[in-house]
Short mmCIF file of C-alpha atoms in Angstrom, two decimals:
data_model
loop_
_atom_site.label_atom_id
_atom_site.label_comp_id
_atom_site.label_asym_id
_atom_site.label_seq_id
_atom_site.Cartn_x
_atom_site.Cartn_y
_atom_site.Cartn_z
CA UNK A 13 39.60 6.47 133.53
CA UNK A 14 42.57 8.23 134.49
CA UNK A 15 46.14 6.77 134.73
CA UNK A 16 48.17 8.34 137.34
CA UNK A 17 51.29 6.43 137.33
CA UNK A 18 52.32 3.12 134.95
CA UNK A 19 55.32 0.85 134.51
CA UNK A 20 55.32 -2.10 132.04
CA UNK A 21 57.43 -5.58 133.60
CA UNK A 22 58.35 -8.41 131.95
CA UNK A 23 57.47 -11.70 132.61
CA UNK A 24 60.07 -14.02 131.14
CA UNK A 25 60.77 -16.73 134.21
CA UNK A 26 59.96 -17.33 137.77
CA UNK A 27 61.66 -14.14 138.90
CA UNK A 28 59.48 -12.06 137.03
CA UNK A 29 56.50 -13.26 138.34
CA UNK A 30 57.91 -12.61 141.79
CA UNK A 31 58.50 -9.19 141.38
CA UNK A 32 55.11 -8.21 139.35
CA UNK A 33 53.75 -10.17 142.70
CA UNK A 34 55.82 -7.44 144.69
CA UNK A 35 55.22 -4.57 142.98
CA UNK A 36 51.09 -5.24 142.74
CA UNK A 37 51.73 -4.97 146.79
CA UNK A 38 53.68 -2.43 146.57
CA UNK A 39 51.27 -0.26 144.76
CA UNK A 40 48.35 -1.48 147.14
CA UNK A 41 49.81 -0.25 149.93
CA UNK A 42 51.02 3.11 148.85
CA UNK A 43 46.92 3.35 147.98
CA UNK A 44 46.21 2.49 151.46
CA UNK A 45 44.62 -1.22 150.47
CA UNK A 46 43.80 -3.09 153.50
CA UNK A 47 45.66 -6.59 154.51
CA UNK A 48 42.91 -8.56 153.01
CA UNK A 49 42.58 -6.32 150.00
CA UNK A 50 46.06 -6.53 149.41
CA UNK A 51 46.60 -10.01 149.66
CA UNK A 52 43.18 -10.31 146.96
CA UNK A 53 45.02 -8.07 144.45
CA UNK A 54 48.36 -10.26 144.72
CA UNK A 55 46.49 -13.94 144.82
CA UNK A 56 45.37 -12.36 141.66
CA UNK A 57 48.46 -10.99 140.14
CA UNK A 58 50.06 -13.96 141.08
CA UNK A 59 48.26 -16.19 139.50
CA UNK A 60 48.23 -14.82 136.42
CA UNK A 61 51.20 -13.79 136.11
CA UNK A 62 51.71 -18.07 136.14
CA UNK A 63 49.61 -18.07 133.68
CA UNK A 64 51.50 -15.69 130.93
CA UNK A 65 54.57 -17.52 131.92
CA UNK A 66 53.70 -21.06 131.88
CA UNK A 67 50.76 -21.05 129.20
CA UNK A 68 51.37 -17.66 127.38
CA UNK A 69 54.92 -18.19 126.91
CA UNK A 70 55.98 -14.76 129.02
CA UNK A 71 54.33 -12.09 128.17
CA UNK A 72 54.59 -8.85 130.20
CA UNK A 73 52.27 -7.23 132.79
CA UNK A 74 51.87 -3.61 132.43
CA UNK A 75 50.74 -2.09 136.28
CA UNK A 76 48.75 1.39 136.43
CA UNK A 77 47.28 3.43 139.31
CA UNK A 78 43.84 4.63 137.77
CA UNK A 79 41.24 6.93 138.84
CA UNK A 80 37.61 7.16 138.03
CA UNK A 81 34.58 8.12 139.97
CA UNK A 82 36.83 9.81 142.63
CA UNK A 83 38.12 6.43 143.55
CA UNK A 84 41.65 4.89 142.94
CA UNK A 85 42.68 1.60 142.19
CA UNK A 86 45.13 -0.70 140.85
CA UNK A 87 44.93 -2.23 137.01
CA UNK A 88 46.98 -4.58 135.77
CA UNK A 89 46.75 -6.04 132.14
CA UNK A 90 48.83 -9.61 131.37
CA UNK A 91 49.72 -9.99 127.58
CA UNK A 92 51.33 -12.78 125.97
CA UNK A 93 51.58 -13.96 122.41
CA UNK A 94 51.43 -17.67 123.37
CA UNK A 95 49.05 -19.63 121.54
CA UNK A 96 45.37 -18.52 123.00
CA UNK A 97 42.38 -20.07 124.84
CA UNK A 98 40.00 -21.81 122.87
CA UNK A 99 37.01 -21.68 124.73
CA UNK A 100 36.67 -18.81 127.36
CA UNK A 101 34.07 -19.52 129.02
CA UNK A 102 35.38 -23.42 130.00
CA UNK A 103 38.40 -21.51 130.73
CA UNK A 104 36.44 -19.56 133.46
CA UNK A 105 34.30 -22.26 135.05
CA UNK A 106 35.46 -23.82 138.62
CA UNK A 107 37.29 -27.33 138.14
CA UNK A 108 38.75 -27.07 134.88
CA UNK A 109 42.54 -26.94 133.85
CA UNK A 110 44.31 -27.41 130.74
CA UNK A 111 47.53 -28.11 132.66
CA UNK A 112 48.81 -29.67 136.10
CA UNK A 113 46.81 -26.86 138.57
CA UNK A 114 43.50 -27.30 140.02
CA UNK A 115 41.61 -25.33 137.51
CA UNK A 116 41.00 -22.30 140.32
CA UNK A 117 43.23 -19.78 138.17
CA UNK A 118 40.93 -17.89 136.10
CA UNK A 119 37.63 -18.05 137.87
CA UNK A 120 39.25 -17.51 140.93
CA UNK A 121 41.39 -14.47 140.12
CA UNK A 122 37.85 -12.98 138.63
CA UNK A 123 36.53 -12.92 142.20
CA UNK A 124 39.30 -11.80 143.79
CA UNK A 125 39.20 -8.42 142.20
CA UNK A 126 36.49 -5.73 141.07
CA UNK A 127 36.82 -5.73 137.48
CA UNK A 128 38.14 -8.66 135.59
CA UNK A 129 38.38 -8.63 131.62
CA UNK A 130 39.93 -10.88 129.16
CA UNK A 131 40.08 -11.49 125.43
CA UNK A 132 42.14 -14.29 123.76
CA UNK A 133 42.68 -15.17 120.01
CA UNK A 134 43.83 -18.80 119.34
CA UNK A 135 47.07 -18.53 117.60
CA UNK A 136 47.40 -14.75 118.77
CA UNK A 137 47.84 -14.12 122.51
CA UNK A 138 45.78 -13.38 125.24
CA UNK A 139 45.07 -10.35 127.49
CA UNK A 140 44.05 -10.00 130.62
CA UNK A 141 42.93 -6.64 132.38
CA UNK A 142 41.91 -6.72 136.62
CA UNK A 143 41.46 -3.84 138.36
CA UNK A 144 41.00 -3.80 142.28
CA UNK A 145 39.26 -0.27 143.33
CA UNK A 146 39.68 1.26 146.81
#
């Protein structure tokens, strides 16, 4: 996969999730992403982006414009150093929540994009990489 353009934001406060939110659109549309496509890609972003704030601890999102297969697309990976997810998988599944939400972040940001990849260490951090193709 080739990366054609990158930036690396912070996520520190509310702010910060805002304007990761507005630059995922940004991006989108200077691909040419549809309405729907676009609003997909920033449900996404936007809820995790939440998630590395309020669970993570802040983190920072790092936003690329890839290329592979002569397609384009927008990837965005969320890492924070916060204190991990025990158990994936529950993490994933429709219904749950460790917090006040109603336990639609995870799962639901998988389907919202094409590629959805995460890896968390208890006590370490966790990343999470999307990508939404063209």
């Amino acid at each position: 996969m080739d990366v054609q353009k990158s930036e690396v934001r912070p996520i520190r406060s509310g702010d910060d999730v805002v304007l990761v939110r507005q630059a995922a659109r940004v991006w989108a549309v200077e691909l040419g992403f549809g309405l729907v496509e676009q609003t997909k890609l920033v449900t996404a972003v936007s809820e995790l982006a939440r998630n590395t704030l309020e669970y993570g601890g802040g983190g920072e999102a790092r936003l690329e414009v890839v290329a592979a297969g002569g397609r384009q697309g927008v990837r965005i990976v969320f890492e924070d150093r916060g204190p991990g997810i025990a158990d994936l998988e529950q993490a994933l599944t429709d219904g749950y929540t460790s917090g006040k939400g109603l336990g639609m972040g995870l799962g639901g940001a998988k389907r919202l994009v094409s590629d959805f990849e995460i890896t968390s260490t208890p006590g370490q951090g966790t990343r999470v990489s999307i990508t939404k193709w063209k």
